[in-house]
PDB file of C-alpha atoms and ligand atoms in Angstrom:
ATOM      1  CA  UNK A 279      62.133  11.593  92.517  1.00 69.00           C
ATOM      2  CA  UNK A 280      64.176  13.045  89.616  1.00 78.00           C
ATOM      3  CA  UNK A 281      67.658  11.676  89.199  1.00 90.00           C
ATOM      4  CA  UNK A 282      70.229  13.536  91.355  1.00 96.00           C
ATOM      5  CA  UNK A 283      72.391  16.130  89.593  1.00 97.00           C
ATOM      6  CA  UNK A 284      75.527  14.445  90.926  1.00 98.00           C
ATOM      7  CA  UNK A 285      75.986  10.920  92.200  1.00 97.00           C
ATOM      8  CA  UNK A 286      79.379   9.630  93.294  1.00 97.00           C
ATOM      9  CA  UNK A 287      80.142   6.216  94.810  1.00 97.00           C
ATOM     10  CA  UNK A 288      83.529   4.961  95.967  1.00 97.00           C
ATOM     11  CA  UNK A 289      85.541   7.572  94.057  1.00 98.00           C
ATOM     12  CA  UNK A 290      89.305   7.081  94.184  1.00 97.00           C
ATOM     13  CA  UNK A 291      92.225   8.949  92.675  1.00 97.00           C
ATOM     14  CA  UNK A 292      95.893   8.625  93.498  1.00 97.00           C
ATOM     15  CA  UNK A 293      98.907  10.556  92.270  1.00 96.00           C
ATOM     16  CA  UNK A 294     101.904   8.250  92.691  1.00 94.00           C
ATOM     17  CA  UNK A 295     101.840   7.386  96.367  1.00 93.00           C
ATOM     18  CA  UNK A 296      99.499  10.255  97.298  1.00 94.00           C
ATOM     19  CA  UNK A 297      95.907   9.153  97.805  1.00 96.00           C
ATOM     20  CA  UNK A 298      94.024  12.332  96.899  1.00 96.00           C
ATOM     21  CA  UNK A 299      90.515  10.836  96.921  1.00 97.00           C
ATOM     22  CA  UNK A 300      90.042   7.734  99.039  1.00 96.00           C
ATOM     23  CA  UNK A 301      86.583   6.267  98.429  1.00 95.00           C
ATOM     24  CA  UNK A 302      84.343   9.325  98.374  1.00 96.00           C
ATOM     25  CA  UNK A 303      80.530   9.194  98.213  1.00 96.00           C
ATOM     26  CA  UNK A 304      78.412  12.236  97.436  1.00 96.00           C
ATOM     27  CA  UNK A 305      74.889  12.957  96.214  1.00 96.00           C
ATOM     28  CA  UNK A 306      73.745  16.400  95.103  1.00 97.00           C
ATOM     29  CA  UNK A 307      70.044  16.760  94.343  1.00 96.00           C
ATOM     30  CA  UNK A 308      68.796  18.952  91.505  1.00 96.00           C
ATOM     31  CA  UNK A 309      68.454  22.579  92.539  1.00 95.00           C
ATOM     32  CA  UNK A 310      70.650  22.212  95.616  1.00 96.00           C
ATOM     33  CA  UNK A 311      73.581  24.459  96.431  1.00 96.00           C
ATOM     34  CA  UNK A 312      76.267  22.321  98.064  1.00 97.00           C
ATOM     35  CA  UNK A 313      79.477  23.752  99.524  1.00 97.00           C
ATOM     36  CA  UNK A 314      82.499  21.500  99.927  1.00 97.00           C
ATOM     37  CA  UNK A 315      84.794  22.431 102.778  1.00 95.00           C
ATOM     38  CA  UNK A 316      88.084  20.849 103.721  1.00 94.00           C
ATOM     39  CA  UNK A 317      91.689  21.648 104.552  1.00 94.00           C
ATOM     40  CA  UNK A 318      94.290  22.301 101.846  1.00 93.00           C
ATOM     41  CA  UNK A 319      95.049  19.048 100.040  1.00 93.00           C
ATOM     42  CA  UNK A 320      91.892  17.265 101.256  1.00 95.00           C
ATOM     43  CA  UNK A 321      90.883  16.349  97.689  1.00 95.00           C
ATOM     44  CA  UNK A 322      88.223  18.944  96.850  1.00 95.00           C
ATOM     45  CA  UNK A 323      89.704  20.157  93.564  1.00 93.00           C
ATOM     46  CA  UNK A 324      90.559  16.637  92.420  1.00 95.00           C
ATOM     47  CA  UNK A 325      86.982  15.524  93.124  1.00 96.00           C
ATOM     48  CA  UNK A 326      85.459  18.565  91.452  1.00 95.00           C
ATOM     49  CA  UNK A 327      87.646  18.230  88.357  1.00 94.00           C
ATOM     50  CA  UNK A 328      86.733  14.542  88.010  1.00 97.00           C
ATOM     51  CA  UNK A 329      83.057  15.563  88.113  1.00 97.00           C
ATOM     52  CA  UNK A 330      83.762  18.191  85.450  1.00 95.00           C
ATOM     53  CA  UNK A 331      85.417  15.598  83.229  1.00 94.00           C
ATOM     54  CA  UNK A 332      88.844  17.228  83.441  1.00 92.00           C
ATOM     55  CA  UNK A 333      90.629  14.512  85.426  1.00 94.00           C
ATOM     56  CA  UNK A 334      90.382  10.753  85.194  1.00 95.00           C
ATOM     57  CA  UNK A 335      89.572   8.563  88.170  1.00 97.00           C
ATOM     58  CA  UNK A 336      91.130   5.299  89.283  1.00 97.00           C
ATOM     59  CA  UNK A 337      87.908   3.791  90.612  1.00 97.00           C
ATOM     60  CA  UNK A 338      84.330   4.570  91.541  1.00 97.00           C
ATOM     61  CA  UNK A 339      81.063   5.417  89.880  1.00 97.00           C
ATOM     62  CA  UNK A 340      80.247   8.963  88.824  1.00 98.00           C
ATOM     63  CA  UNK A 341      77.082  10.338  87.219  1.00 97.00           C
ATOM     64  CA  UNK A 342      76.772  14.046  86.528  1.00 98.00           C
ATOM     65  CA  UNK A 343      73.454  15.095  84.962  1.00 97.00           C
ATOM     66  CA  UNK A 344      72.931  11.415  84.257  1.00 95.00           C
ATOM     67  CA  UNK A 345      76.207  10.987  82.356  1.00 96.00           C
ATOM     68  CA  UNK A 346      79.654   9.640  83.204  1.00 97.00           C
ATOM     69  CA  UNK A 347      81.879  12.716  82.779  1.00 97.00           C
ATOM     70  CA  UNK A 348      84.773  10.521  81.606  1.00 95.00           C
ATOM     71  CA  UNK A 349      82.752   9.670  78.475  1.00 93.00           C
ATOM     72  CA  UNK A 350      80.580  12.735  78.097  1.00 93.00           C
ATOM     73  CA  UNK A 351      79.537  14.133  74.724  1.00 92.00           C
ATOM     74  CA  UNK A 352      79.828  17.819  73.846  1.00 88.00           C
ATOM     75  CA  UNK A 353      76.145  18.517  74.433  1.00 90.00           C
ATOM     76  CA  UNK A 354      76.641  17.420  78.082  1.00 94.00           C
ATOM     77  CA  UNK A 355      79.445  19.954  78.475  1.00 92.00           C
ATOM     78  CA  UNK A 356      77.101  22.707  77.270  1.00 93.00           C
ATOM     79  CA  UNK A 357      74.808  21.974  80.240  1.00 95.00           C
ATOM     80  CA  UNK A 358      77.455  22.659  82.876  1.00 96.00           C
ATOM     81  CA  UNK A 359      79.286  25.827  83.858  1.00 95.00           C
ATOM     82  CA  UNK A 360      82.740  25.835  85.375  1.00 93.00           C
ATOM     83  CA  UNK A 361      84.770  28.362  87.318  1.00 90.00           C
ATOM     84  CA  UNK A 362      88.191  26.814  87.908  1.00 86.00           C
ATOM     85  CA  UNK A 363      90.423  27.680  90.831  1.00 79.00           C
ATOM     86  CA  UNK A 364      93.000  29.535  88.818  1.00 74.00           C
ATOM     87  CA  UNK A 365      92.066  32.823  87.204  1.00 68.00           C
ATOM     88  CA  UNK A 366      91.907  32.524  83.435  1.00 69.00           C
ATOM     89  CA  UNK A 367      94.228  34.594  81.284  1.00 70.00           C
ATOM     90  CA  UNK A 368      92.155  36.460  78.726  1.00 70.00           C
ATOM     91  CA  UNK A 369      94.879  38.879  77.759  1.00 75.00           C
ATOM     92  CA  UNK A 370      93.979  41.128  74.870  1.00 87.00           C
ATOM     93  CA  UNK A 371      90.235  40.459  74.613  1.00 91.00           C
ATOM     94  CA  UNK A 372      87.904  42.942  76.253  1.00 94.00           C
ATOM     95  CA  UNK A 373      85.428  41.772  78.870  1.00 95.00           C
ATOM     96  CA  UNK A 374      82.567  41.987  76.367  1.00 96.00           C
ATOM     97  CA  UNK A 375      84.561  40.170  73.680  1.00 95.00           C
ATOM     98  CA  UNK A 376      85.433  37.342  76.060  1.00 94.00           C
ATOM     99  CA  UNK A 377      81.807  36.888  77.062  1.00 95.00           C
ATOM    100  CA  UNK A 378      80.644  37.049  73.450  1.00 96.00           C
ATOM    101  CA  UNK A 379      83.319  34.550  72.397  1.00 93.00           C
ATOM    102  CA  UNK A 380      82.322  32.010  75.071  1.00 92.00           C
ATOM    103  CA  UNK A 381      78.616  32.584  74.430  1.00 95.00           C
ATOM    104  CA  UNK A 382      79.266  31.212  70.934  1.00 93.00           C
ATOM    105  CA  UNK A 383      79.973  27.750  72.361  1.00 91.00           C
ATOM    106  CA  UNK A 384      76.471  27.304  73.802  1.00 93.00           C
ATOM    107  CA  UNK A 385      73.111  26.630  72.197  1.00 92.00           C
ATOM    108  CA  UNK A 386      71.111  29.050  74.391  1.00 93.00           C
ATOM    109  CA  UNK A 387      73.482  31.551  76.009  1.00 96.00           C
ATOM    110  CA  UNK A 388      72.474  34.381  78.311  1.00 96.00           C
ATOM    111  CA  UNK A 389      72.667  37.815  76.650  1.00 97.00           C
ATOM    112  CA  UNK A 390      76.114  39.369  77.170  1.00 97.00           C
ATOM    113  CA  UNK A 391      74.660  42.581  78.633  1.00 96.00           C
ATOM    114  CA  UNK A 392      72.649  40.620  81.183  1.00 95.00           C
ATOM    115  CA  UNK A 393      75.793  38.796  82.343  1.00 96.00           C
ATOM    116  CA  UNK A 394      77.751  42.067  82.496  1.00 96.00           C
ATOM    117  CA  UNK A 395      75.101  43.435  84.846  1.00 93.00           C
ATOM    118  CA  UNK A 396      74.958  40.279  86.949  1.00 91.00           C
ATOM    119  CA  UNK A 397      78.708  40.265  87.533  1.00 90.00           C
ATOM    120  CA  UNK A 398      78.842  44.041  88.054  1.00 90.00           C
ATOM    121  CA  UNK A 399      81.325  44.694  85.242  1.00 93.00           C
ATOM    122  CA  UNK A 400      79.230  46.974  82.998  1.00 94.00           C
ATOM    123  CA  UNK A 401      81.721  49.789  83.408  1.00 95.00           C
ATOM    124  CA  UNK A 402      84.592  47.497  82.473  1.00 94.00           C
ATOM    125  CA  UNK A 403      82.857  46.017  79.428  1.00 95.00           C
ATOM    126  CA  UNK A 404      85.395  47.531  77.021  1.00 95.00           C
ATOM    127  CA  UNK A 405      88.482  47.040  79.194  1.00 94.00           C
ATOM    128  CA  UNK A 406      91.014  44.405  78.158  1.00 92.00           C
ATOM    129  CA  UNK A 407      91.287  41.320  80.385  1.00 88.00           C
ATOM    130  CA  UNK A 408      94.880  42.040  81.355  1.00 87.00           C
ATOM    131  CA  UNK A 409      93.981  45.465  82.766  1.00 90.00           C
ATOM    132  CA  UNK A 410      91.423  44.125  85.254  1.00 89.00           C
ATOM    133  CA  UNK A 411      92.145  43.813  88.961  1.00 85.00           C
ATOM    134  CA  UNK A 412      92.337  40.333  90.487  1.00 81.00           C
ATOM    135  CA  UNK A 413      88.810  40.513  91.864  1.00 82.00           C
ATOM    136  CA  UNK A 414      87.427  41.857  88.571  1.00 86.00           C
ATOM    137  CA  UNK A 415      89.049  38.988  86.654  1.00 87.00           C
ATOM    138  CA  UNK A 416      87.466  36.566  89.046  1.00 85.00           C
ATOM    139  CA  UNK A 417      84.086  38.146  88.396  1.00 87.00           C
ATOM    140  CA  UNK A 418      84.685  37.728  84.681  1.00 91.00           C
ATOM    141  CA  UNK A 419      85.462  34.039  85.336  1.00 90.00           C
ATOM    142  CA  UNK A 420      82.102  33.745  87.057  1.00 90.00           C
ATOM    143  CA  UNK A 421      80.483  35.473  84.075  1.00 93.00           C
ATOM    144  CA  UNK A 422      82.088  32.971  81.692  1.00 93.00           C
ATOM    145  CA  UNK A 423      80.822  30.186  83.962  1.00 94.00           C
ATOM    146  CA  UNK A 424      77.204  31.313  83.704  1.00 95.00           C
ATOM    147  CA  UNK A 425      77.064  32.640  80.125  1.00 96.00           C
ATOM    148  CA  UNK A 426      75.871  29.248  78.813  1.00 95.00           C
ATOM    149  CA  UNK A 427      72.871  29.180  81.191  1.00 95.00           C
ATOM    150  CA  UNK A 428      74.179  26.038  82.918  1.00 96.00           C
ATOM    151  CA  UNK A 429      71.928  23.579  84.741  1.00 96.00           C
ATOM    152  CA  UNK A 430      74.862  22.755  86.991  1.00 97.00           C
ATOM    153  CA  UNK A 431      77.513  25.250  88.004  1.00 97.00           C
ATOM    154  CA  UNK A 432      80.884  24.325  89.530  1.00 97.00           C
ATOM    155  CA  UNK A 433      82.660  27.057  91.443  1.00 95.00           C
ATOM    156  CA  UNK A 434      86.140  26.367  92.848  1.00 92.00           C
ATOM    157  CA  UNK A 435      86.985  29.020  95.454  1.00 90.00           C
ATOM    158  CA  UNK A 436      85.087  31.659  93.481  1.00 89.00           C
ATOM    159  CA  UNK A 437      85.486  34.656  95.787  1.00 88.00           C
ATOM    160  CA  UNK A 438      89.183  34.490  96.568  1.00 83.00           C
ATOM    161  CA  UNK A 439      90.480  38.041  96.159  1.00 78.00           C
ATOM    162  CA  UNK A 440      87.049  39.701  96.320  1.00 82.00           C
ATOM    163  CA  UNK A 441      86.570  42.771  98.479  1.00 86.00           C
ATOM    164  CA  UNK A 442      83.712  42.488 101.002  1.00 89.00           C
ATOM    165  CA  UNK A 443      81.240  44.344  98.788  1.00 87.00           C
ATOM    166  CA  UNK A 444      82.055  42.188  95.757  1.00 85.00           C
ATOM    167  CA  UNK A 445      81.564  39.058  97.885  1.00 89.00           C
ATOM    168  CA  UNK A 446      78.121  40.245  98.941  1.00 90.00           C
ATOM    169  CA  UNK A 447      77.241  40.967  95.323  1.00 86.00           C
ATOM    170  CA  UNK A 448      78.496  37.539  94.345  1.00 88.00           C
ATOM    171  CA  UNK A 449      76.387  35.950  97.071  1.00 91.00           C
ATOM    172  CA  UNK A 450      73.337  37.715  95.775  1.00 89.00           C
ATOM    173  CA  UNK A 451      74.135  36.526  92.214  1.00 88.00           C
ATOM    174  CA  UNK A 452      74.325  32.943  93.499  1.00 91.00           C
ATOM    175  CA  UNK A 453      71.023  33.486  95.329  1.00 91.00           C
ATOM    176  CA  UNK A 454      69.400  34.497  92.017  1.00 90.00           C
ATOM    177  CA  UNK A 455      70.848  31.509  90.159  1.00 92.00           C
ATOM    178  CA  UNK A 456      69.590  29.193  92.902  1.00 92.00           C
ATOM    179  CA  UNK A 457      66.144  30.729  92.744  1.00 92.00           C
ATOM    180  CA  UNK A 458      66.163  30.005  89.005  1.00 91.00           C
ATOM    181  CA  UNK A 459      66.845  26.335  89.781  1.00 93.00           C
ATOM    182  CA  UNK A 460      70.567  26.098  88.960  1.00 95.00           C
ATOM    183  CA  UNK A 461      72.334  23.313  90.858  1.00 97.00           C
ATOM    184  CA  UNK A 462      75.585  24.596  92.359  1.00 97.00           C
ATOM    185  CA  UNK A 463      78.648  22.794  93.696  1.00 97.00           C
ATOM    186  CA  UNK A 464      81.054  25.197  95.320  1.00 95.00           C
ATOM    187  CA  UNK A 465      84.333  24.752  97.137  1.00 95.00           C
ATOM    188  CA  UNK A 466      85.359  27.440  99.557  1.00 93.00           C
ATOM    189  CA  UNK A 467      87.573  28.123 102.546  1.00 91.00           C
ATOM    190  CA  UNK A 468      85.194  30.813 103.812  1.00 91.00           C
ATOM    191  CA  UNK A 469      82.822  29.317 106.343  1.00 91.00           C
ATOM    192  CA  UNK A 470      80.581  32.373 106.287  1.00 91.00           C
ATOM    193  CA  UNK A 471      80.254  31.882 102.530  1.00 93.00           C
ATOM    194  CA  UNK A 472      79.208  28.255 102.986  1.00 94.00           C
ATOM    195  CA  UNK A 473      76.748  29.312 105.668  1.00 91.00           C
ATOM    196  CA  UNK A 474      75.288  32.107 103.540  1.00 92.00           C
ATOM    197  CA  UNK A 475      74.966  30.148 100.296  1.00 93.00           C
ATOM    198  CA  UNK A 476      74.674  26.429 100.835  1.00 95.00           C
ATOM    199  CA  UNK A 477      71.631  24.269 101.494  1.00 95.00           C
ATOM    200  CA  UNK A 478      74.068  21.527 102.365  1.00 96.00           C
ATOM    201  CA  UNK A 479      77.706  21.579 103.458  1.00 96.00           C
ATOM    202  CA  UNK A 480      80.007  18.629 102.752  1.00 96.00           C
ATOM    203  CA  UNK A 481      83.239  18.280 104.688  1.00 95.00           C
ATOM    204  CA  UNK A 482      86.082  16.470 102.927  1.00 96.00           C
ATOM    205  CA  UNK A 483      88.968  15.216 104.998  1.00 94.00           C
ATOM    206  CA  UNK A 484      91.801  13.050 103.670  1.00 94.00           C
ATOM    207  CA  UNK A 485      89.933  12.243 100.484  1.00 95.00           C
ATOM    208  CA  UNK A 486      86.640  11.209 102.074  1.00 95.00           C
ATOM    209  CA  UNK A 487      83.361  12.920 102.743  1.00 95.00           C
ATOM    210  CA  UNK A 488      83.118  12.957 106.547  1.00 93.00           C
ATOM    211  CA  UNK A 489      79.912  15.008 106.901  1.00 93.00           C
ATOM    212  CA  UNK A 490      77.048  16.188 104.697  1.00 94.00           C
ATOM    213  CA  UNK A 491      74.399  18.280 106.368  1.00 93.00           C
ATOM    214  CA  UNK A 492      72.627  21.632 106.463  1.00 93.00           C
ATOM    215  CA  UNK A 493      75.019  24.320 107.781  1.00 90.00           C
ATOM    216  CA  UNK A 494      72.829  24.745 110.825  1.00 87.00           C
ATOM    217  CA  UNK A 495      73.018  21.027 111.679  1.00 86.00           C
ATOM    218  CA  UNK A 496      76.597  20.214 110.694  1.00 86.00           C
ATOM    219  CA  UNK A 497      78.322  18.079 113.306  1.00 76.00           C
ATOM    220  CA  UNK A 498      75.136  18.230 115.414  1.00 73.00           C
ATOM    221  CA  UNK A 499      75.943  21.824 116.285  1.00 72.00           C
ATOM    222  CA  UNK A 500      72.397  23.068 116.858  1.00 71.00           C
ATOM    223  CA  UNK A 501      72.108  20.389 119.547  1.00 70.00           C
ATOM    224  CA  UNK A 502      75.547  21.236 120.939  1.00 71.00           C
ATOM    225  CA  UNK A 503      76.081  22.662 124.376  1.00 80.00           C
ATOM    226  CA  UNK A 504      75.271  26.333 124.708  1.00 87.00           C
ATOM    227  CA  UNK A 505      77.421  28.896 126.452  1.00 89.00           C
ATOM    228  CA  UNK A 506      75.592  31.473 128.565  1.00 94.00           C
ATOM    229  CA  UNK A 507      77.719  34.454 129.503  1.00 94.00           C
ATOM    230  CA  UNK A 508      77.023  37.622 131.467  1.00 96.00           C
ATOM    231  CA  UNK A 509      78.717  40.373 133.498  1.00 95.00           C
ATOM    232  CA  UNK A 510      78.692  39.881 137.241  1.00 91.00           C
ATOM    233  CA  UNK A 511      78.219  42.531 139.950  1.00 87.00           C
ATOM    234  CA  UNK A 512      81.992  43.004 140.189  1.00 89.00           C
ATOM    235  CA  UNK A 513      82.102  43.699 136.402  1.00 87.00           C
ATOM    236  CA  UNK A 514      83.864  40.421 135.585  1.00 92.00           C
ATOM    237  CA  UNK A 515      82.629  38.326 132.650  1.00 92.00           C
ATOM    238  CA  UNK A 516      81.279  34.927 133.697  1.00 93.00           C
ATOM    239  CA  UNK A 517      80.122  32.019 131.543  1.00 92.00           C
ATOM    240  CA  UNK A 518      78.509  28.639 131.941  1.00 92.00           C
ATOM    241  CA  UNK A 519      78.451  25.683 129.517  1.00 88.00           C
ATOM    242  CA  UNK A 520      75.046  24.086 129.652  1.00 91.00           C
ATOM    243  CA  UNK A 521      72.513  21.794 127.958  1.00 87.00           C
ATOM    244  CA  UNK A 522      69.707  23.883 129.502  1.00 91.00           C
ATOM    245  CA  UNK A 523      70.442  27.523 128.650  1.00 92.00           C
ATOM    246  CA  UNK A 524      66.842  28.641 129.244  1.00 93.00           C
ATOM    247  CA  UNK A 525      67.012  27.461 132.843  1.00 95.00           C
ATOM    248  CA  UNK A 526      70.353  29.226 133.377  1.00 95.00           C
ATOM    249  CA  UNK A 527      68.989  32.482 131.910  1.00 96.00           C
ATOM    250  CA  UNK A 528      65.846  32.235 134.084  1.00 95.00           C
ATOM    251  CA  UNK A 529      67.980  31.755 137.182  1.00 95.00           C
ATOM    252  CA  UNK A 530      70.168  34.713 136.250  1.00 95.00           C
ATOM    253  CA  UNK A 531      67.085  36.884 135.600  1.00 95.00           C
ATOM    254  CA  UNK A 532      65.755  35.985 139.040  1.00 95.00           C
ATOM    255  CA  UNK A 533      69.107  36.703 140.656  1.00 93.00           C
ATOM    256  CA  UNK A 534      69.507  40.103 138.971  1.00 93.00           C
ATOM    257  CA  UNK A 535      65.819  40.925 139.418  1.00 93.00           C
ATOM    258  CA  UNK A 536      65.316  41.659 135.686  1.00 90.00           C
ATOM    259  CA  UNK A 537      67.847  42.477 132.960  1.00 93.00           C
ATOM    260  CA  UNK A 538      71.030  40.400 133.112  1.00 95.00           C
ATOM    261  CA  UNK A 539      74.028  42.654 132.331  1.00 94.00           C
ATOM    262  CA  UNK A 540      75.872  41.718 129.126  1.00 94.00           C
ATOM    263  CA  UNK A 541      73.794  38.570 128.585  1.00 96.00           C
ATOM    264  CA  UNK A 542      74.758  36.385 125.607  1.00 94.00           C
ATOM    265  CA  UNK A 543      73.829  32.828 124.657  1.00 92.00           C
ATOM    266  CA  UNK A 544      75.863  31.116 121.939  1.00 88.00           C
ATOM    267  CA  UNK A 545      76.016  27.718 120.258  1.00 84.00           C
ATOM    268  CA  UNK A 546      79.031  26.156 118.530  1.00 82.00           C
ATOM    269  CA  UNK A 547      79.695  28.068 115.299  1.00 84.00           C
ATOM    270  CA  UNK A 548      80.035  26.417 111.889  1.00 87.00           C
ATOM    271  CA  UNK A 549      83.770  26.917 112.337  1.00 88.00           C
ATOM    272  CA  UNK A 550      83.707  25.050 115.674  1.00 85.00           C
ATOM    273  CA  UNK A 551      81.782  22.167 114.062  1.00 87.00           C
ATOM    274  CA  UNK A 552      84.094  22.123 111.046  1.00 90.00           C
ATOM    275  CA  UNK A 553      87.297  22.106 113.097  1.00 90.00           C
ATOM    276  CA  UNK A 554      85.907  19.297 115.223  1.00 86.00           C
ATOM    277  CA  UNK A 555      85.061  17.246 112.112  1.00 88.00           C
ATOM    278  CA  UNK A 556      88.489  17.551 110.521  1.00 89.00           C
ATOM    279  CA  UNK A 557      90.187  16.825 113.835  1.00 84.00           C
ATOM    280  CA  UNK A 558      93.836  17.826 113.919  1.00 60.00           C
ATOM    281  CA  UNK A 559      94.142  17.871 110.154  1.00 57.00           C
ATOM    282  CA  UNK A 560      93.990  21.635 109.584  1.00 47.00           C
ATOM    283  CA  UNK A 561      97.300  22.945 108.314  1.00 45.00           C
TER     284      UNK A 561
HETATM  285  P1  ATP B 300      93.104  23.222  98.351  1.00 65.67           P
HETATM  286  O1  ATP B 300      92.119  23.570  99.408  1.00 65.67           O
HETATM  287  O2  ATP B 300      94.511  23.548  98.748  1.00 65.67           O
HETATM  288  O3  ATP B 300      92.740  23.713  96.977  1.00 65.67           O
HETATM  289  P2  ATP B 300      92.137  20.528  97.676  1.00 65.67           P
HETATM  290  O4  ATP B 300      91.266  19.975  98.744  1.00 65.67           O
HETATM  291  O5  ATP B 300      91.479  21.073  96.487  1.00 65.67           O
HETATM  292  O6  ATP B 300      93.150  21.574  98.298  1.00 65.67           O
HETATM  293  P3  ATP B 300      93.541  18.764  95.844  1.00 65.67           P
HETATM  294  O7  ATP B 300      94.084  19.852  94.980  1.00 65.67           O
HETATM  295  O8  ATP B 300      92.461  17.915  95.296  1.00 65.67           O
HETATM  296  O9  ATP B 300      93.113  19.320  97.279  1.00 65.67           O
HETATM  297  O10 ATP B 300      94.779  17.827  96.245  1.00 65.67           O
HETATM  298  C1  ATP B 300      94.634  16.608  96.955  1.00 65.67           C
HETATM  299  C2  ATP B 300      96.001  15.935  97.077  1.00 65.67           C
HETATM  300  O11 ATP B 300      96.433  15.509  95.800  1.00 65.67           O
HETATM  301  C3  ATP B 300      97.101  16.840  97.614  1.00 65.67           C
HETATM  302  O12 ATP B 300      97.948  16.057  98.441  1.00 65.67           O
HETATM  303  C4  ATP B 300      97.828  17.295  96.367  1.00 65.67           C
HETATM  304  O13 ATP B 300      99.189  17.539  96.652  1.00 65.67           O
HETATM  305  C5  ATP B 300      97.686  16.091  95.460  1.00 65.67           C
HETATM  306  N1  ATP B 300      97.630  16.488  94.036  1.00 65.67           N
HETATM  307  C6  ATP B 300      96.664  17.246  93.446  1.00 65.67           C
HETATM  308  N2  ATP B 300      96.911  17.393  92.129  1.00 65.67           N
HETATM  309  C7  ATP B 300      98.057  16.722  91.878  1.00 65.67           C
HETATM  310  C8  ATP B 300      98.827  16.481  90.682  1.00 65.67           C
HETATM  311  N3  ATP B 300      98.462  16.981  89.496  1.00 65.67           N
HETATM  312  N4  ATP B 300      99.952  15.743  90.811  1.00 65.67           N
HETATM  313  C9  ATP B 300     100.315  15.215  92.000  1.00 65.67           C
HETATM  314  N5  ATP B 300      99.642  15.396  93.162  1.00 65.67           N
HETATM  315  C10 ATP B 300      98.521  16.130  93.097  1.00 65.67           C
END
């Protein structure tokens, strides 16, 4: 087995009396896309920024691409890509100039035109940073994150402010990067984004990792009780919670003598599983 891309044991970080990260463990294998979910203030950004080498930790062991980010050399930094939570201010530089400038920091950057295409900003290549819309700036941030051809990409709430089409395009960009073998650690508040992109979802609550599983399995949701619902003869919607939905559907089919009006069978959604895992902590 190759060494994991990220390995964290017993990570702690406090700010004064606030315990932001309270003994967190996390392993991300090479090539995985992992989404971290958690309520505001759960410790996602603090954790991510410690992994990026931007914040110090009080305790715990951290290896990122085999190196402790607190003592990482420059050549380590060139192997990771980072999209921070706040939009960067690139003021007077044009989109192309910004990309070209950042490309200069890396030994084997992607061609600027390729990145422009990937982030869908070809038409804005010669526009100055300050004239871009919020979503366009965010796309440029993503472009700056991938220009160095990173082995590991950190994305902190990357699609905040994107319109639905831009989000879909971003998802497809992430799909391409994954297919190329890039390891991705992403924080997001959009559960559909986690479901669409991640091999594994981690839920952080009060500074600890409380679940780490495939989106489909999180919180045991695929094994959760199903809800069978249908429309009765009087037109009213009826539903039944059951561990044996097939039996319920068969009984309904027999009762209606064929098609069951308005039949639907559902399992707990990722949102249901997530809300259950964080208990009453959501703000
Ligand atoms: P969000 O979803 O809102 O981005 P988060 O999960 O990323 O939240 P963090 O930003 O890591 O959470 O914050 C965790 C806790 O640490 C919060 O209680 C926050 O107020 C506190 N905190 C974070 N940064 C600082 C700081 N620089 N100084 C003091 N407290 C901080």
